[in-house]
Amino acid sequence: MSSRLNLVRTLLSQSSSSEDRGSGGTSAEASADTGFQTRTPETTPNSQRKIIGRGQPAGSVPTIGTSGLDSSESDNQASVVSSNVGPTLSGRGRAQFIQGLLKQPLESGRSIPTVADDSASTISSAPAVSILGAGRGRFMQQLMNTRADEPSVSDESKTQLTEQMSQITIAETVQTVEREPVKRMGTKGTPVQLMTNYIRIACDPDRGLYEYEVRFNPEVDSKVARSKYINQHREVIGNAKTFDGVKLFLPKKLPNVETILQSENEVDGHTVTIRLMYKRKQRMSENIQFYNILFQRIMKVLKMIEMGRKNFDPSAPKLIPQHRLEIWPGYVSAVDEYEGGLMLNLDVSHRVLLQTTVLDHIRTIAKSNPSDWKNLVTKSLLGAVILTRYNNKTYRIDDIIFDQNPTMTFMSSNRQQQISYVEYYKQQYNITIHDLKQPLLIHRKERRIAGQDKPQELMMCLIPEISYLTGLTDEMRNDFKVMRDIAAFTRVSPNQRLNSMRQFCYNVNQNKEAREILEVWGLKLDMEPLVMKGRAFEEEKVIFGNAQVGVGKAGDFNRAVTSSNMLSAIPIRKWLLVHTNKDMKIAKSFMDCVQRSCRPMGIEVDTPAIEVLPTDKTELYVQLLRTKIRQDTQIVVIICPTSRDDRYAAIKRICCSEIPVPSQVINARTLANEAKNRAIVQKILLQMNCKLGGTLWSIKIPFQNVMIAGIDTYHDPKQKSNSVSAFVASLNGEYTRWYSRACIQSKKEEFMNGLCASLEKSLRAYEKLNGVLPQKIIIFSLPVVTLCKKVASEFAFESPAARSKVIPNLISSSSEEEKYVSLPDGYSFSDTRLVGSRSYRQAWRKV
């Protein structure tokens, strides 16, 4: 297979390089659909031409000759020999040509060429096709069209070819070259010793992940049956293994390159021969997922509960009785390969659990809103994660059935009889359910069934009385006392974090079962986190309008922000202040603080146009904004009596969409304490200046003409259909002006669609402001690091004719080739095709 593909690549490359060697009568033409330059070949009747594959000299011209094998060719060359020129077709493509070439029938009576590691030959009686200067695509089409006149292939030839193909094995060890990672060390700053949250995983050089190809004779279709046959030879391969039905991974290398095993069928007693053919020892970077699975097994051995991608310890809860909360300590872990080898990245995490049940939550809502309690319960619980303490498992609430209760029955899986939920929980967990009229919670999950292509959806019914809510409610998040008491446990110091990591290492190494999971694969976890050398930079200077202030070791310069002039202050001349009648005193106090604070901060603020509303109705805010916002209004400041989502959404809808104008909404409660008003008003002035396009401060940037971009994606857990992707990018050298864009993407839409469109628009904005494009682009995106790596490795650039479609107005040249190389600042833009996808995507790259 690989030899024939190499043959095709050779033909394509040589057909391009030989175009200039044609006769003087050739004429150039441009292929409209590929962008490649082609030539019309002159007719060469009765010419003997050969297509040479591997081993052909670099200067030879590929040709097609009459039927017959040139005996002068060496064994490591491949020849296609034919006689007549066939008609020209179009629109078939290279993939079909390759497929047709692999299926090329043999002439009756010819011998089958031997398939070796470095040789392959294909012999055919296809008519001769002139390919000199005809273009690669057209040559393939013509060659495919010649199959109509080929003679039939004998059954004997087919059988012989099948037998030889079945004997092809991977018998030789595939040598892999381990490359040392590139190490980059800084030179500036003072060297210091740093304790990291990485723990080294020592690897036994005699152990690892050894890959074997497994073949069965006779063939065994069932994956389950294959695993049973493999398990009959534990004395040879050992107890530790990973087998997917085709590949077998062992922690140690078997004595022989090829191992023959005999298994017995338990049904009819016939013998099944198993051939284990050694392929190679895999690199660490190829087995990162496997190592992470090992540590997930270790977490289960340590009796930790998995929630999302984190694991928590239910045996050591930290209680907050005054708020009916408990906090489970835990870890978030990830294994990867780094400069020092295999490392476990470990960090401390916490999970907040409510001591109230879902039934308590339902009763609270029903008591406060008896008329519409069902809708409110559904809105508050759908998508929530609950914990069932009888088995310490978490479930996501997908639905609530109000017309069913725990007295309903279902078919028991073990007894094959109808049983109610009340009876089931009493028999299985000795739990008595008291409320027999409570609704049922629904959790849906997919499970793959053997023999079925699509997974089967299973529905699980849960009882609210014995289900506990996890996470915090919005009311709790807005309660300062609750958040302060939670932070006392979750906000850990560096020493506490270090002690937690040491405790984890101790637990793994002292637990026999956990330790053996690593030892059988030749791994061992260090007892101490990794210590490495770092560098402490000099104190950074923050640049203000009238001073440069050092940030100190704590990095705190809040006092300097409010006492120094802004770097770029926008005078506020025309602005609107809106408040209710009962907030008159608070509004007057706000204006007094603004006048006292604006001058030290270097900002000029004139007296605003003040509008007073009689009541706090949302429609009054909407009507006033529609009538009072004028063309020259710089910003609107609205003081609201309380915090209400509907009012806030209505105000922002008017100011952001209907009548675009910067807006600042203030909760009157934040201005109620006159002793703290000045500090609060100063921060409000800072926000207002930023919204008007001003700059608060800056630092010295050591490089220029570099764009910094950030990407993030929000997935609504309650609505799986759409996601929101956000993109921001810097526009100036001080990194104080930014372009932002958000787009809604459907579940089936490629992530790259929104990314490429956002990147294109940000580059346009950058060029409009600076006159040039950035020389470099740095993208920060933690949630999509893996996706970016995958995209970077799988995107392939197409023909030069398509390379100007993303930003055509940046191109001044007329020639397609000149467009590609003449983009400003060395950039080229191209249509690209993601491997494995039928649709085309747009992307960019640096030349």
Coordinates of C-alpha atoms in Angstrom, one line a residue, residues 171-618:
A171 CA 7.8 -8.7 11.7
E172 CA 10.6 -6.1 12.1
T173 CA 10.9 -3.8 15.0
V174 CA 9.9 -0.2 14.2
Q175 CA 12.8 1.9 15.5
T176 CA 11.6 5.2 17.1
V177 CA 14.0 8.0 17.7
E178 CA 13.6 9.7 21.0
R179 CA 14.4 13.4 20.7
E180 CA 15.4 15.6 23.6
P181 CA 13.0 18.6 24.1
V182 CA 14.3 22.0 23.4
K183 CA 15.3 23.7 26.6
R184 CA 15.1 27.4 26.8
M185 CA 16.7 29.2 29.8
G186 CA 16.3 32.9 30.7
T187 CA 19.1 35.2 31.6
K188 CA 17.4 38.2 33.2
G189 CA 16.5 38.4 36.9
T190 CA 17.8 36.9 40.1
P191 CA 17.8 33.0 40.3
V192 CA 15.5 31.6 43.0
Q193 CA 14.4 28.1 44.0
L194 CA 10.8 27.3 43.3
M195 CA 8.5 24.6 44.5
T196 CA 6.1 23.5 41.8
N197 CA 2.8 21.6 41.7
Y198 CA 4.4 18.9 39.5
I199 CA 5.5 15.5 40.8
R200 CA 8.0 13.4 38.9
I201 CA 6.9 9.9 37.8
A202 CA 10.0 7.6 37.7
C203 CA 10.0 5.2 34.8
D204 CA 11.7 1.8 34.8
P205 CA 13.9 1.6 31.6
D206 CA 13.1 -2.1 31.3
R207 CA 9.4 -1.5 31.4
G208 CA 7.1 0.6 29.4
L209 CA 4.3 0.1 26.9
Y210 CA 5.2 -2.5 24.3
E211 CA 2.9 -2.7 21.3
Y212 CA 2.0 -6.1 19.7
E213 CA -0.1 -6.9 16.7
V214 CA -2.5 -9.8 17.3
R215 CA -3.8 -12.1 14.6
F216 CA -6.1 -15.1 15.1
N217 CA -6.3 -18.2 12.9
P218 CA -9.1 -18.9 12.2
E219 CA -10.4 -15.4 12.3
V220 CA -12.4 -14.4 15.4
D221 CA -14.9 -11.6 14.8
S222 CA -16.1 -11.0 18.4
K223 CA -14.0 -8.6 20.5
V224 CA -15.2 -10.4 23.6
A225 CA -14.1 -13.8 22.3
R226 CA -10.7 -12.4 21.3
S227 CA -10.2 -11.1 24.9
K228 CA -11.2 -14.5 26.3
Y229 CA -8.6 -16.3 24.1
I230 CA -5.9 -13.7 25.2
N231 CA -6.8 -14.2 28.8
Q232 CA -6.0 -17.9 28.6
H233 CA -2.3 -17.1 28.5
R234 CA -1.8 -15.0 31.6
E235 CA 1.3 -17.1 32.4
V236 CA 2.9 -15.8 29.2
I237 CA 1.7 -12.2 28.9
G238 CA 1.0 -11.5 32.6
N239 CA -2.0 -10.0 34.3
A240 CA -1.4 -6.4 33.3
K241 CA -2.3 -5.6 29.7
T242 CA -4.4 -3.4 27.5
F243 CA -6.1 -5.0 24.5
D244 CA -8.5 -3.4 22.0
G245 CA -9.1 -6.4 19.8
V246 CA -6.2 -5.8 17.4
K247 CA -3.4 -4.2 19.4
L248 CA -2.0 -5.6 22.6
F249 CA 0.0 -3.5 25.0
L250 CA 2.2 -5.1 27.6
P251 CA 4.4 -3.6 30.4
K252 CA 7.3 -5.9 29.4
K253 CA 8.7 -7.2 26.2
L254 CA 8.3 -10.9 25.4
P255 CA 11.4 -12.9 24.6
N256 CA 10.7 -13.4 20.9
V257 CA 9.7 -11.0 18.2
E258 CA 6.9 -13.3 17.2
T259 CA 5.1 -15.4 19.8
I260 CA 2.7 -18.3 18.9
L261 CA 0.0 -19.2 21.4
Q262 CA -2.7 -21.9 21.2
S263 CA -6.1 -21.3 22.7
E264 CA -9.1 -23.7 23.0
N265 CA -12.7 -22.8 22.1
E266 CA -14.8 -23.6 25.1
V267 CA -17.9 -24.4 23.0
D268 CA -16.6 -26.9 20.4
G269 CA -13.1 -27.5 21.6
H270 CA -11.3 -26.5 18.4
T271 CA -7.9 -24.8 18.5
V272 CA -7.3 -21.1 17.8
T273 CA -3.8 -20.0 17.0
I274 CA -2.8 -16.6 18.2
R275 CA 0.2 -14.7 16.7
L276 CA 1.7 -11.9 18.8
M277 CA 4.0 -9.8 16.5
Y278 CA 6.1 -7.2 18.3
K279 CA 6.0 -3.7 16.7
R280 CA 7.7 -1.3 19.0
K281 CA 8.1 0.3 22.4
Q282 CA 5.8 3.3 22.4
R283 CA 7.0 6.8 23.4
M284 CA 5.7 8.4 26.5
S285 CA 4.0 11.2 24.5
E286 CA 1.9 8.5 22.8
N287 CA 0.5 7.1 26.0
I288 CA -0.5 10.2 28.0
Q289 CA -4.2 9.1 27.9
F290 CA -3.2 5.7 29.3
Y291 CA -1.2 7.2 32.2
N292 CA -4.2 9.5 33.1
I293 CA -6.4 6.4 33.1
L294 CA -4.0 4.7 35.6
F295 CA -4.3 7.7 38.0
Q296 CA -8.1 7.7 37.7
R297 CA -7.9 4.0 38.9
I298 CA -5.7 5.1 41.7
M299 CA -8.2 7.8 42.7
K300 CA -10.9 5.1 43.0
V301 CA -8.6 2.9 45.1
L302 CA -8.1 5.9 47.4
K303 CA -12.0 6.1 47.8
M304 CA -12.3 9.4 46.0
I305 CA -15.4 10.5 44.2
E306 CA -15.1 11.8 40.7
M307 CA -17.1 15.0 39.9
G308 CA -16.4 16.4 36.4
R309 CA -12.6 16.1 35.9
K310 CA -11.9 16.4 39.6
N311 CA -11.8 13.9 42.5
F312 CA -12.9 14.6 46.0
D313 CA -12.6 12.9 49.4
P314 CA -16.0 12.4 51.1
S315 CA -14.3 11.0 54.3
A316 CA -12.9 14.4 55.3
P317 CA -15.6 17.0 54.9
K318 CA -15.3 20.5 56.3
L319 CA -18.6 21.6 57.8
I320 CA -20.1 25.1 57.8
P321 CA -23.2 24.5 60.0
Q322 CA -24.4 28.1 60.1
H323 CA -25.1 28.0 56.4
R324 CA -25.9 24.2 56.2
L325 CA -22.9 23.6 53.9
E326 CA -20.0 21.2 53.7
I327 CA -16.9 21.3 51.7
W328 CA -15.1 18.2 50.3
P329 CA -11.4 18.6 49.7
G330 CA -10.0 17.1 46.5
Y331 CA -7.5 17.3 43.7
V332 CA -7.4 18.0 40.0
S333 CA -4.7 16.0 38.2
A334 CA -3.2 15.5 34.8
V335 CA -0.3 13.5 33.5
D336 CA 1.9 14.7 30.7
E337 CA 5.5 14.6 29.4
Y338 CA 7.8 17.5 30.0
E339 CA 11.5 18.3 29.9
G340 CA 12.2 16.2 33.0
G341 CA 10.2 13.3 31.8
L342 CA 6.8 12.1 32.9
M343 CA 5.1 14.4 35.4
L344 CA 1.9 14.5 37.4
N345 CA 0.4 18.0 37.5
L346 CA -1.5 18.1 40.8
D347 CA -3.5 21.0 42.4
V348 CA -5.9 21.4 45.3
S349 CA -9.6 21.7 44.6
H350 CA -12.8 21.9 46.7
R351 CA -16.4 21.0 46.1
V352 CA -19.2 22.8 48.0
L353 CA -22.2 20.6 48.9
L354 CA -25.5 21.7 50.4
Q355 CA -26.8 19.8 53.4
T356 CA -30.4 20.4 52.2
T357 CA -32.1 17.9 49.9
V358 CA -33.7 18.5 46.6
L359 CA -37.1 17.9 48.3
D360 CA -36.3 20.8 50.8
H361 CA -35.6 23.0 47.8
I362 CA -38.9 22.1 46.1
R363 CA -40.9 22.7 49.3
T364 CA -39.3 26.1 49.7
I365 CA -40.2 27.2 46.2
A366 CA -43.7 25.8 46.5
K367 CA -44.3 27.6 49.7
S368 CA -43.2 31.0 48.4
N369 CA -44.9 30.6 45.0
P370 CA -47.8 28.2 45.3
S371 CA -49.4 29.2 41.9
D372 CA -46.4 28.7 39.6
W373 CA -44.1 26.5 41.7
K374 CA -43.7 23.7 39.1
N375 CA -42.3 26.0 36.5
L376 CA -40.0 27.7 39.0
V377 CA -38.8 24.3 40.3
T378 CA -38.1 23.1 36.7
K379 CA -36.1 26.3 35.9
S380 CA -34.0 26.1 39.1
L381 CA -33.2 22.3 38.9
L382 CA -32.8 21.5 35.2
G383 CA -29.1 21.0 34.6
A384 CA -28.2 21.0 38.3
V385 CA -25.8 18.3 39.6
I386 CA -27.0 16.4 42.6
L387 CA -25.3 13.9 44.9
T388 CA -26.8 10.7 46.2
R389 CA -25.0 9.9 49.5
Y390 CA -26.0 6.2 49.6
N391 CA -23.6 5.5 46.8
N392 CA -21.6 8.8 46.6
K393 CA -22.4 9.3 42.9
T394 CA -23.3 12.5 41.1
Y395 CA -26.1 12.9 38.5
R396 CA -27.3 15.7 36.3
I397 CA -31.0 16.5 36.4
D398 CA -32.4 16.3 32.9
D399 CA -36.1 16.3 33.6
I400 CA -38.6 16.3 36.4
I401 CA -41.8 14.1 36.3
F402 CA -44.4 15.7 38.6
D403 CA -47.2 13.1 37.8
Q404 CA -45.2 10.2 39.2
N405 CA -44.0 9.4 42.7
P406 CA -41.9 6.8 44.6
T407 CA -44.8 4.4 44.8
M408 CA -44.5 3.7 41.0
T409 CA -43.0 0.4 40.0
F410 CA -40.4 -0.7 37.6
M411 CA -38.9 -4.1 36.4
S412 CA -36.1 -5.2 38.7
S413 CA -33.1 -6.3 36.8
N414 CA -32.0 -9.1 39.2
R415 CA -35.4 -10.5 40.3
Q416 CA -37.3 -10.0 37.0
Q417 CA -40.4 -8.6 38.9
Q418 CA -42.1 -5.3 39.4
I419 CA -40.9 -3.4 42.4
S420 CA -41.6 0.1 43.7
Y421 CA -39.0 2.7 44.4
V422 CA -39.9 2.6 48.1
E423 CA -39.3 -1.1 48.3
Y424 CA -36.1 -0.9 46.2
Y425 CA -34.3 1.6 48.4
K426 CA -35.4 -0.2 51.5
Q427 CA -34.1 -3.6 50.3
Q428 CA -30.9 -2.3 48.6
Y429 CA -29.8 0.5 51.0
N430 CA -32.1 0.2 54.0
I431 CA -33.4 3.7 53.3
T432 CA -37.0 4.6 54.2
I433 CA -38.7 7.1 51.9
H434 CA -41.2 9.1 53.9
D435 CA -42.9 11.5 51.3
L436 CA -44.8 9.3 48.9
K437 CA -46.1 12.1 46.8
Q438 CA -42.9 13.8 45.8
P439 CA -42.0 14.0 42.1
L440 CA -39.2 12.0 40.4
L441 CA -36.0 13.3 39.1
I442 CA -34.8 12.1 35.7
H443 CA -31.2 11.5 34.7
R444 CA -30.4 10.3 31.1
K445 CA -27.2 8.6 30.0
E446 CA -26.0 6.7 27.0
R447 CA -24.6 3.2 27.2
R448 CA -23.1 1.2 24.4
I449 CA -24.6 -2.3 23.9
A450 CA -22.6 -5.1 22.4
G451 CA -23.6 -5.7 18.8
Q452 CA -25.3 -2.2 18.3
D453 CA -23.8 0.6 16.4
K454 CA -25.5 3.4 18.2
P455 CA -25.5 3.8 22.0
Q456 CA -28.8 3.2 23.8
E457 CA -30.3 5.9 26.0
L458 CA -31.1 4.9 29.5
M459 CA -33.3 6.8 31.9
M460 CA -32.7 6.7 35.6
C461 CA -35.3 7.9 38.2
L462 CA -34.0 9.5 41.4
I463 CA -35.8 10.4 44.6
P464 CA -35.6 14.1 45.7
E465 CA -35.7 13.2 49.4
I466 CA -32.4 11.4 49.3
S467 CA -30.7 13.6 46.7
Y468 CA -28.5 16.6 47.7
L469 CA -27.7 19.7 45.8
T470 CA -24.1 20.6 44.9
G471 CA -22.7 24.0 44.2
L472 CA -23.9 27.4 45.3
T473 CA -27.2 29.2 44.6
D474 CA -27.2 32.7 43.3
E475 CA -28.5 33.9 46.6
M476 CA -25.5 32.4 48.4
R477 CA -23.1 33.9 45.9
N478 CA -24.5 37.3 46.6
D479 CA -24.2 36.8 50.4
F480 CA -20.9 38.3 51.6
K481 CA -21.0 36.3 54.9
V482 CA -21.5 33.0 53.1
M483 CA -18.7 33.6 50.6
R484 CA -16.3 34.8 53.4
D485 CA -16.9 31.6 55.4
I486 CA -16.4 29.4 52.4
A487 CA -13.2 31.2 51.4
A488 CA -11.8 30.4 54.9
F489 CA -11.6 26.8 53.7
T490 CA -11.1 27.1 49.9
R491 CA -8.5 29.9 49.8
V492 CA -5.4 28.0 50.8
S493 CA -1.9 29.3 51.3
P494 CA 1.2 28.0 49.4
N495 CA 2.2 26.0 52.4
Q496 CA -1.2 24.4 52.8
R497 CA -1.2 23.6 49.1
L498 CA 2.3 22.0 49.4
N499 CA 1.2 19.9 52.4
S500 CA -1.9 18.6 50.5
M501 CA 0.3 17.5 47.6
R502 CA 2.7 15.7 50.0
Q503 CA -0.3 14.0 51.6
F504 CA -1.4 12.7 48.2
C505 CA 2.0 11.3 47.4
Y506 CA 2.1 9.6 50.8
N507 CA -1.3 8.1 50.3
V508 CA -0.4 6.7 46.9
N509 CA 2.9 5.2 48.0
Q510 CA 1.5 3.7 51.3
N511 CA -1.5 2.1 49.7
K512 CA -0.5 -1.3 48.4
E513 CA -3.1 -1.5 45.7
A514 CA -2.4 2.0 44.4
R515 CA 1.3 1.4 44.4
E516 CA 1.0 -1.9 42.5
I517 CA -1.0 -0.2 39.7
L518 CA 2.0 1.9 39.0
E519 CA 4.7 -0.7 39.7
V520 CA 3.3 -3.2 37.2
W521 CA 3.8 -0.7 34.4
G522 CA 7.3 0.3 35.7
L523 CA 6.2 3.6 37.3
K524 CA 6.7 5.2 40.7
L525 CA 5.5 8.5 42.1
D526 CA 8.0 10.6 43.9
M527 CA 7.3 11.6 47.5
E528 CA 8.1 15.3 47.0
P529 CA 6.9 17.9 44.5
L530 CA 9.4 19.0 41.9
V531 CA 11.9 21.8 42.8
M532 CA 13.2 23.9 40.0
K533 CA 15.2 27.1 39.4
G534 CA 13.3 30.2 38.5
R535 CA 14.1 33.9 38.1
A536 CA 12.7 36.9 40.0
F537 CA 12.4 39.9 37.6
E538 CA 13.0 43.4 38.6
E539 CA 10.1 45.4 40.0
E540 CA 7.7 46.4 37.3
K541 CA 6.9 50.1 36.9
V542 CA 3.3 51.2 36.2
I543 CA 3.1 54.2 34.0
F544 CA 0.4 56.8 34.8
G545 CA -0.2 60.2 33.3
N546 CA 2.1 62.1 35.7
A547 CA 4.1 59.4 37.4
Q548 CA 5.7 55.9 37.3
V549 CA 5.0 53.8 40.4
G550 CA 6.6 50.5 41.4
V551 CA 4.1 47.7 42.2
G552 CA 6.2 46.0 45.0
K553 CA 6.3 42.3 45.8
A554 CA 2.6 42.2 46.5
G555 CA 1.8 43.7 43.0
D556 CA -0.7 46.1 44.6
F557 CA -1.0 49.6 43.1
N558 CA -4.7 50.4 43.9
R559 CA -3.8 53.5 45.8
A560 CA -1.7 54.8 43.0
V561 CA -4.5 54.3 40.5
T562 CA -6.9 56.7 42.4
S563 CA -4.2 59.2 43.4
S564 CA -2.4 59.6 40.0
N565 CA -3.6 61.0 36.7
M566 CA -4.9 58.6 34.2
L567 CA -2.7 57.9 31.3
S568 CA -5.3 59.0 28.8
A569 CA -8.4 60.7 30.3
I570 CA -11.5 61.4 28.3
P571 CA -13.3 64.6 29.4
I572 CA -17.0 63.9 30.2
R573 CA -19.0 66.9 28.9
K574 CA -22.3 65.5 27.8
W575 CA -23.7 62.8 30.1
L576 CA -27.0 61.7 31.5
L577 CA -27.7 60.8 35.2
V578 CA -31.0 58.9 35.9
H579 CA -32.3 58.0 39.3
T580 CA -35.7 57.5 41.1
N581 CA -37.3 60.1 43.3
K582 CA -36.5 58.2 46.5
D583 CA -32.8 58.0 45.6
M584 CA -32.4 61.8 45.4
K585 CA -30.1 62.0 48.4
I586 CA -27.9 59.2 47.1
A587 CA -27.6 60.8 43.7
K588 CA -26.6 64.2 45.2
S589 CA -23.9 62.4 47.3
F590 CA -22.7 60.6 44.2
M591 CA -22.3 63.9 42.3
D592 CA -20.4 65.5 45.2
C593 CA -17.9 62.6 45.3
V594 CA -17.5 62.8 41.6
Q595 CA -16.5 66.5 41.7
R596 CA -14.1 65.9 44.6
S597 CA -12.4 62.8 43.0
C598 CA -12.2 63.7 39.3
R599 CA -9.4 66.3 39.5
P600 CA -6.8 64.2 41.4
M601 CA -7.4 61.5 38.8
G602 CA -6.8 63.9 35.9
I603 CA -10.3 63.7 34.4
E604 CA -12.7 66.6 33.7
V605 CA -16.4 66.0 34.5
D606 CA -19.1 68.5 33.8
T607 CA -22.5 68.7 35.4
P608 CA -24.8 66.0 33.9
A609 CA -28.3 66.3 32.6
I610 CA -30.4 64.8 35.5
E611 CA -33.6 62.9 35.0
V612 CA -35.8 61.8 38.0
L613 CA -38.2 58.9 37.7
P614 CA -41.3 58.7 40.0
T615 CA -41.2 54.9 40.4
D616 CA -38.9 52.0 39.8
K617 CA -40.9 50.4 36.9
T618 CA -38.8 49.0 34.1

